[in-house]
DNA sequence: GTGTGCATGTAATGAGTTACATGATTAC
DNA sequence: GTAATCATGTAACTCATTACATGCACAC
């Protein structure tokens, strides 16, 4: 009987990201993808297949304006006043959490089937990823300080960077602990294919591994 | 030119989760959903619409066996030997990271458009979520110790619990820092609705109040 | 006998990726 | 001139959710 309050519009999140990016600076669709990948990449992603239709829809609704000619060449998009207020509207909508799908955790959960050495390799990989991310966050931090323009956004952007750093550091600490706990689990409770014995040192990235 | 190595099967991750759950104990489809929600819920989710077709496909391929009659009543599914080896195969496949889509970070990134008070509310919500998760992890930890069966899985399961704890603690620490940084940003550069002004004090636990 | 929970499935829907097709501009 | 990069868009396909339809079992 809950037919009355259907959330009809599924809150086109792509539009939010696109309008948000255009609120910082006008861009082409191509540049939008790059900006989203490079700047929001830690927590957001969009593909061309989403961006172009979304831009077309936003143009139709008057939320963005096309500066170049329609098909002749690259057209830069600019957010309109109506687009800005639409953006604020969308940002104010409640966060709808994406259903979780963490492949690493799934594998570790059934780690007994996978075997301890493979699990260690996965954890080591995750640790390396986290370290890479941490390094990138610092680079972005410094890059931010160079930019005079859009300085009003800085405090908010730094919030997201900081979240990334906290997450990355937590991942590293967890990985170290996990590796210590996985170490003694070597070969008991597993009748694994014996050929797996030599991958105790998987060498994911010559990652200075233990083994 | 790259026509040769198309990863044709998109690594049906649902099948991995289903086989994994059945590797612990035989279950009905209904129970599978519940088990996945209750046990893997922090990092995985499946809906009926996925589970039943997946079970049918796995049965067709001989990876699971139906114990009850086909349509008469509840049928319990059991993993077969071929299913077990298929599971190991799938677990060994590289983790394919899901494209990130973090609605909270998206909103904070464009926080200037949203306004500092609304951002603080979001961060407080996130902090409360993290605290709730942390509490649940401890409950699961204790519950695990009661179970004698499937004790061989425990070290691996604890790894995922620990990851959740690290993540949750990092989220809480980040939130506290973020709230401190957001406090002074009150009303400049924003012509926000004035009603958000009274939420300067974080106070998340006992998060009840302050409409 | 009726409501609640267990159980199974299908259909509609939609979000989003990948691959493809195409062309303009710029650098060498 | 030609290769790489910028740029735009569409089509096919996959994955997954939501809603719907159905029915049994059991408690009350």
XYZ file of C-alpha atoms (C1' of nucleotides) in Angstrom:
478
model
C 0.000 0.000 0.000
C 2.949 2.305 -0.075
C 2.082 3.387 -3.585
C 1.830 7.060 -2.798
C 5.431 8.143 -2.280
C 7.289 6.635 -5.167
C 10.627 8.405 -5.514
C 9.935 8.685 -9.188
C 13.109 10.436 -10.248
C 16.046 8.313 -9.255
C 18.123 11.377 -8.454
C 20.347 11.500 -11.473
C 23.634 11.699 -9.666
C 25.576 12.208 -12.848
C 23.817 15.524 -13.325
C 24.937 16.581 -9.876
C 28.562 15.853 -10.647
C 28.349 17.541 -14.027
C 26.660 20.671 -12.712
C 29.076 20.757 -9.818
C 32.085 20.640 -12.102
C 30.597 23.306 -14.363
C 29.954 25.473 -11.315
C 33.706 25.737 -10.943
C 34.502 26.475 -14.600
C 32.925 26.111 -18.077
C 34.143 23.045 -19.936
C 33.628 20.737 -22.888
C 32.209 17.281 -22.319
C 35.608 15.807 -22.885
C 37.212 18.094 -20.335
C 34.423 17.222 -17.931
C 35.352 13.579 -17.992
C 38.982 14.464 -17.394
C 38.153 16.843 -14.592
C 35.931 14.311 -12.901
C 38.519 11.591 -13.289
C 41.437 13.696 -12.112
C 39.804 15.719 -9.390
C 36.911 13.656 -8.098
C 38.531 10.396 -9.058
C 38.933 9.152 -5.502
C 35.243 9.053 -4.865
C 33.467 9.552 -8.151
C 33.545 8.413 -11.769
C 31.654 9.088 -14.941
C 31.968 7.749 -18.457
C 31.300 9.465 -21.764
C 28.234 7.352 -22.171
C 26.783 9.146 -19.153
C 28.202 12.599 -19.598
C 26.994 13.435 -23.087
C 23.367 12.402 -22.631
C 23.331 14.193 -19.292
C 24.706 17.364 -20.855
C 22.049 17.168 -23.564
C 19.308 16.767 -20.980
C 20.655 19.613 -18.887
C 20.791 21.826 -21.964
C 17.220 20.919 -22.837
C 16.144 21.941 -19.341
C 18.077 25.172 -19.501
C 20.494 24.281 -16.740
C 23.536 24.598 -18.957
C 24.246 26.693 -22.041
C 26.342 25.666 -25.025
C 28.909 28.253 -26.007
C 30.296 26.803 -29.246
C 28.182 25.976 -32.271
C 26.103 22.838 -31.978
C 28.046 20.274 -33.935
C 30.647 22.203 -35.797
C 33.370 21.990 -33.241
C 34.064 21.598 -29.595
C 31.354 23.297 -27.607
C 32.033 24.557 -24.145
C 29.262 24.279 -21.611
C 28.494 26.871 -19.013
C 26.163 26.562 -16.075
C 23.134 28.883 -16.036
C 21.420 30.495 -13.092
C 18.738 27.840 -13.206
C 21.508 25.246 -13.269
C 23.075 26.666 -10.157
C 19.861 26.496 -8.213
C 19.193 23.009 -9.540
C 22.647 22.003 -8.327
C 21.911 23.301 -4.855
C 18.661 21.401 -4.868
C 20.356 18.165 -5.834
C 23.158 18.570 -3.344
C 20.581 19.040 -0.625
C 18.917 15.722 -1.394
C 19.762 12.938 1.035
C 22.761 10.791 0.237
C 21.608 7.483 -1.129
C 24.236 4.960 -0.195
C 25.280 2.682 -3.005
C 24.873 -0.992 -2.149
C 28.296 -2.163 -1.026
C 30.313 -4.459 -3.247
C 33.803 -4.947 -1.928
C 35.549 -7.657 -3.886
C 38.560 -7.732 -1.607
C 36.480 -8.361 1.507
C 34.440 -10.997 -0.276
C 37.621 -12.876 -1.096
C 39.023 -12.561 2.385
C 35.780 -13.655 3.972
C 36.023 -16.923 2.067
C 39.767 -16.855 2.481
C 39.836 -20.423 3.688
C 38.828 -21.518 0.211
C 41.338 -19.219 -1.372
C 44.285 -20.103 0.840
C 46.418 -17.998 3.118
C 49.179 -17.146 0.627
C 46.717 -15.736 -1.883
C 45.035 -13.775 0.876
C 48.325 -12.279 1.908
C 48.955 -11.255 -1.666
C 45.582 -9.521 -1.789
C 46.219 -7.670 1.433
C 49.642 -6.594 0.265
C 48.123 -5.264 -2.921
C 45.539 -3.341 -0.949
C 48.260 -1.878 1.199
C 50.228 -0.768 -1.832
C 47.111 0.847 -3.287
C 46.530 2.734 -0.078
C 50.087 4.014 -0.063
C 49.761 5.192 -3.636
C 46.560 6.988 -2.784
C 48.144 8.632 0.207
C 50.923 9.991 -1.965
C 48.416 11.352 -4.456
C 46.456 13.117 -1.774
C 49.543 14.975 -0.690
C 50.233 15.987 -4.263
C 46.706 17.313 -4.611
C 47.013 19.194 -1.352
C 50.053 21.039 -2.583
C 48.540 21.662 -5.977
C 45.566 23.262 -4.267
C 47.737 25.810 -2.517
C 49.064 27.024 -5.862
C 45.643 27.869 -7.175
C 44.458 31.327 -6.346
C 41.196 30.986 -8.215
C 38.317 29.059 -6.721
C 39.965 29.437 -3.342
C 36.548 29.580 -1.762
C 36.139 25.902 -2.520
C 39.377 24.955 -0.807
C 38.106 24.249 2.701
C 35.514 21.859 1.302
C 37.865 20.170 -1.106
C 40.338 19.678 1.700
C 37.645 17.875 3.625
C 37.439 15.225 0.940
C 41.224 14.976 0.705
C 41.383 14.529 4.431
C 38.788 11.783 4.283
C 40.897 10.031 1.692
C 43.948 10.292 3.870
C 42.200 8.939 6.925
C 40.821 6.054 4.917
C 44.177 5.282 3.349
C 45.994 5.337 6.656
C 43.367 3.073 8.176
C 43.787 0.669 5.270
C 47.534 0.566 5.782
C 47.219 -0.067 9.507
C 44.654 -2.768 8.893
C 46.796 -4.415 6.235
C 49.801 -4.581 8.513
C 47.754 -6.144 11.244
C 46.110 -8.535 8.812
C 49.442 -9.644 7.402
C 50.683 -10.383 10.895
C 47.589 -12.436 11.597
C 47.777 -14.278 8.302
C 51.405 -15.223 8.712
C 50.897 -18.253 10.982
C 47.978 -19.576 8.926
C 50.241 -20.929 6.319
C 49.287 -24.361 5.172
C 47.113 -26.055 7.719
C 43.407 -26.451 7.050
C 44.149 -26.312 3.360
C 44.659 -29.101 0.907
C 45.510 -26.555 -1.703
C 47.173 -27.476 -4.884
C 50.726 -27.904 -3.792
C 52.026 -25.791 -6.625
C 50.758 -22.805 -4.774
C 53.573 -23.203 -2.303
C 55.998 -21.119 -4.250
C 53.831 -18.065 -4.300
C 54.464 -17.284 -0.716
C 56.230 -14.255 -2.097
C 53.834 -13.152 -4.818
C 55.871 -10.139 -5.699
C 52.990 -7.962 -6.642
C 55.151 -4.963 -7.209
C 58.393 -6.125 -5.753
C 56.674 -4.675 -2.741
C 59.439 -5.366 -0.260
C 57.499 -8.309 0.925
C 58.003 -10.516 3.865
C 57.374 -14.136 2.978
C 42.898 -4.959 -32.886
C 42.282 -6.123 -29.359
C 39.516 -8.477 -30.381
C 41.192 -11.596 -29.100
C 41.100 -11.294 -25.328
C 37.648 -10.065 -24.582
C 36.830 -10.831 -20.957
C 33.575 -12.242 -22.189
C 32.129 -13.281 -18.887
C 31.992 -10.272 -16.638
C 32.929 -12.389 -13.665
C 29.513 -12.867 -12.215
C 30.269 -11.727 -8.723
C 26.886 -12.751 -7.458
C 27.755 -16.350 -8.169
C 30.890 -15.993 -6.087
C 28.950 -14.722 -3.107
C 26.287 -17.390 -3.495
C 28.763 -20.246 -3.827
C 30.759 -18.859 -0.944
C 27.744 -18.772 1.329
C 26.733 -22.281 0.288
C 30.267 -23.473 0.995
C 29.581 -22.718 4.643
C 26.161 -24.376 4.823
C 23.310 -25.515 2.529
C 20.474 -22.995 2.331
C 17.351 -21.932 0.521
C 17.438 -18.896 -1.738
C 15.550 -16.945 0.842
C 18.003 -17.852 3.567
C 20.827 -16.928 1.218
C 19.589 -13.393 0.964
C 19.317 -13.182 4.708
C 22.751 -14.653 5.273
C 24.327 -12.308 2.777
C 22.552 -9.320 4.259
C 23.308 -10.199 7.869
C 26.787 -11.597 7.554
C 28.335 -9.960 4.506
C 26.199 -6.864 4.824
C 29.064 -4.500 5.537
C 30.701 -5.085 2.228
C 28.288 -6.988 0.048
C 24.646 -7.065 -0.987
C 22.425 -9.127 -3.203
C 18.745 -8.963 -4.044
C 16.296 -11.735 -4.824
C 16.279 -10.640 -8.419
C 19.925 -11.647 -8.582
C 19.969 -14.642 -6.316
C 17.298 -16.803 -7.906
C 18.509 -16.545 -11.500
C 22.046 -17.131 -10.280
C 20.994 -20.232 -8.374
C 19.203 -21.524 -11.460
C 22.293 -20.964 -13.591
C 24.538 -22.615 -11.032
C 22.196 -25.594 -10.898
C 22.215 -25.851 -14.678
C 26.007 -25.956 -14.612
C 26.071 -28.518 -11.852
C 27.724 -26.270 -9.305
C 24.848 -26.564 -6.857
C 22.307 -29.300 -6.210
C 18.685 -28.819 -5.192
C 17.687 -30.920 -2.247
C 13.912 -30.300 -2.060
C 11.532 -30.981 -4.925
C 11.678 -28.514 -7.759
C 8.659 -26.330 -7.206
C 6.637 -28.056 -4.599
C 8.120 -26.347 -1.592
C 11.203 -24.769 -0.230
C 14.255 -26.309 -1.823
C 17.567 -26.213 -0.078
C 20.644 -25.788 -2.201
C 23.911 -27.508 -1.568
C 27.252 -26.851 -3.209
C 28.719 -29.672 -5.291
C 32.339 -30.633 -5.775
C 32.368 -28.832 -9.090
C 30.861 -25.829 -7.336
C 33.637 -25.795 -4.782
C 36.331 -25.769 -7.403
C 34.449 -23.137 -9.369
C 34.319 -21.028 -6.225
C 38.059 -21.304 -5.766
C 38.538 -20.309 -9.380
C 36.363 -17.243 -8.994
C 37.943 -16.182 -5.739
C 41.334 -16.367 -7.400
C 40.305 -13.952 -10.121
C 41.650 -10.435 -9.678
C 39.508 -8.019 -7.735
C 37.760 -5.673 -10.124
C 37.234 -2.461 -8.254
C 33.779 -1.008 -8.629
C 33.824 2.552 -9.950
C 33.597 4.778 -6.896
C 30.410 6.717 -6.211
C 30.521 8.391 -2.842
C 27.565 10.721 -2.497
C 28.782 12.205 0.753
C 32.125 13.244 -0.701
C 30.456 14.626 -3.793
C 28.323 16.873 -1.629
C 31.210 18.002 0.510
C 33.375 18.710 -2.495
C 30.786 21.176 -3.691
C 30.079 22.152 -0.117
C 30.337 25.812 -0.908
C 27.143 25.529 -2.942
C 25.487 23.515 -0.239
C 26.471 25.723 2.693
C 28.463 24.995 5.820
C 25.541 24.096 8.102
C 24.246 21.440 5.731
C 27.767 20.080 5.364
C 28.107 19.806 9.098
C 24.847 17.904 9.245
C 26.130 15.469 6.634
C 29.367 14.917 8.488
C 27.530 14.364 11.739
C 25.341 11.789 10.049
C 28.399 10.033 8.700
C 29.932 9.987 12.134
C 26.810 8.490 13.647
C 26.757 5.819 10.949
C 30.350 4.944 11.701
C 29.612 4.608 15.406
C 26.673 2.342 14.689
C 28.844 0.188 12.459
C 31.544 -0.024 15.069
C 29.022 -1.291 17.608
C 27.777 -3.907 15.180
C 31.268 -5.152 14.489
C 31.788 -5.809 18.166
C 28.526 -7.694 18.347
C 29.573 -9.859 15.417
C 32.947 -10.496 16.978
C 31.329 -11.858 20.129
C 28.800 -13.846 18.175
C 31.650 -15.481 16.300
C 33.247 -16.767 19.460
C 30.054 -18.615 20.354
C 30.032 -20.610 17.163
C 31.975 -23.835 17.300
C 31.111 -24.854 13.779
C 32.901 -23.296 10.861
C 35.618 -22.207 13.243
C 38.137 -22.671 10.458
C 36.662 -19.621 8.759
C 37.065 -17.434 11.812
C 40.522 -15.997 11.178
C 39.410 -14.864 7.740
C 36.093 -13.506 8.871
C 37.841 -11.576 11.615
C 39.987 -9.954 8.967
C 36.926 -8.408 7.393
C 35.532 -7.353 10.747
C 38.834 -5.734 11.571
C 38.798 -3.880 8.267
C 35.369 -2.554 9.120
C 36.557 -1.402 12.505
C 39.568 0.382 11.110
C 37.433 2.088 8.515
C 34.808 3.110 11.031
C 37.356 4.510 13.441
C 38.993 6.445 10.639
C 35.610 7.844 9.659
C 34.962 9.001 13.205
C 38.354 10.658 13.518
C 37.898 12.348 10.173
C 34.423 13.541 11.070
C 35.605 15.120 14.293
C 38.376 16.922 12.495
C 36.042 17.978 9.712
C 33.494 19.364 12.137
C 36.197 21.409 13.820
C 37.282 22.791 10.465
C 33.747 23.498 9.364
C 32.832 25.382 12.516
C 34.384 28.730 11.612
C 33.002 28.625 8.064
C 29.642 29.618 9.261
C 28.017 32.236 7.178
C 30.536 33.997 5.033
C 30.553 33.265 1.301
C 27.054 31.885 1.686
C 23.662 33.473 1.777
C 22.279 30.325 3.338
C 19.017 29.988 5.127
C 19.682 31.300 8.577
C 18.012 28.440 10.417
C 21.097 26.252 10.282
C 23.125 28.430 12.613
C 22.610 26.617 15.901
C 24.489 23.425 15.097
C 28.020 24.457 15.881
C 28.634 21.786 18.541
C 29.214 18.326 17.066
C 27.857 16.086 19.820
C 27.264 13.054 17.704
C 26.799 10.334 20.227
C 23.446 10.903 21.801
C 22.997 12.508 18.415
C 19.292 12.931 18.977
C 18.787 16.621 19.084
C 19.192 19.926 17.452
C 16.656 19.654 14.665
C -10.355 -18.524 8.753
C -6.898 -15.145 8.592
C -2.671 -12.747 9.088
C 2.303 -13.135 9.246
C 6.455 -14.894 7.745
C 8.846 -18.083 4.646
C 9.688 -18.927 -0.063
C 10.094 -18.538 -5.192
C 10.113 -16.478 -9.084
C 9.334 -12.877 -13.186
C 8.855 -8.338 -15.399
C 9.842 -3.687 -15.719
C 13.079 -0.510 -15.250
C 17.050 1.980 -15.232
C 21.728 3.118 -14.354
C 26.099 2.816 -16.212
C 30.032 0.725 -18.903
C 32.254 -0.612 -23.166
C 32.830 -0.582 -27.694
C 32.206 1.478 -31.805
C 32.050 5.147 -35.342
C 33.416 9.508 -36.646
C 35.713 13.711 -37.315
C 38.590 18.038 -36.195
C 42.895 19.984 -34.630
C 47.596 20.050 -33.455
C 52.420 18.485 -33.357
C 56.113 16.478 -35.739
C 51.124 14.022 -44.531
C 50.237 11.448 -40.677
C 49.928 10.200 -35.958
C 48.252 11.515 -31.558
C 45.039 13.907 -29.045
C 40.784 16.296 -28.500
C 36.018 15.777 -29.086
C 31.239 13.980 -29.708
C 27.993 10.869 -29.810
C 25.312 6.181 -30.203
C 24.266 1.276 -29.595
C 24.595 -2.853 -27.269
C 24.914 -4.978 -23.316
C 25.321 -6.057 -18.346
C 24.253 -5.703 -13.930
C 21.159 -4.974 -10.383
C 17.086 -3.116 -8.053
C 12.167 -2.788 -7.370
C 7.807 -4.168 -7.770
C 4.711 -7.525 -8.555
C 2.422 -12.151 -8.390
C 1.941 -16.269 -6.136
C 1.512 -19.759 -2.737
C 2.455 -22.598 1.538
C 2.687 -23.225 6.617
C 1.606 -22.154 10.950
C 0.022 -19.567 14.876
C -3.890 -17.482 16.935
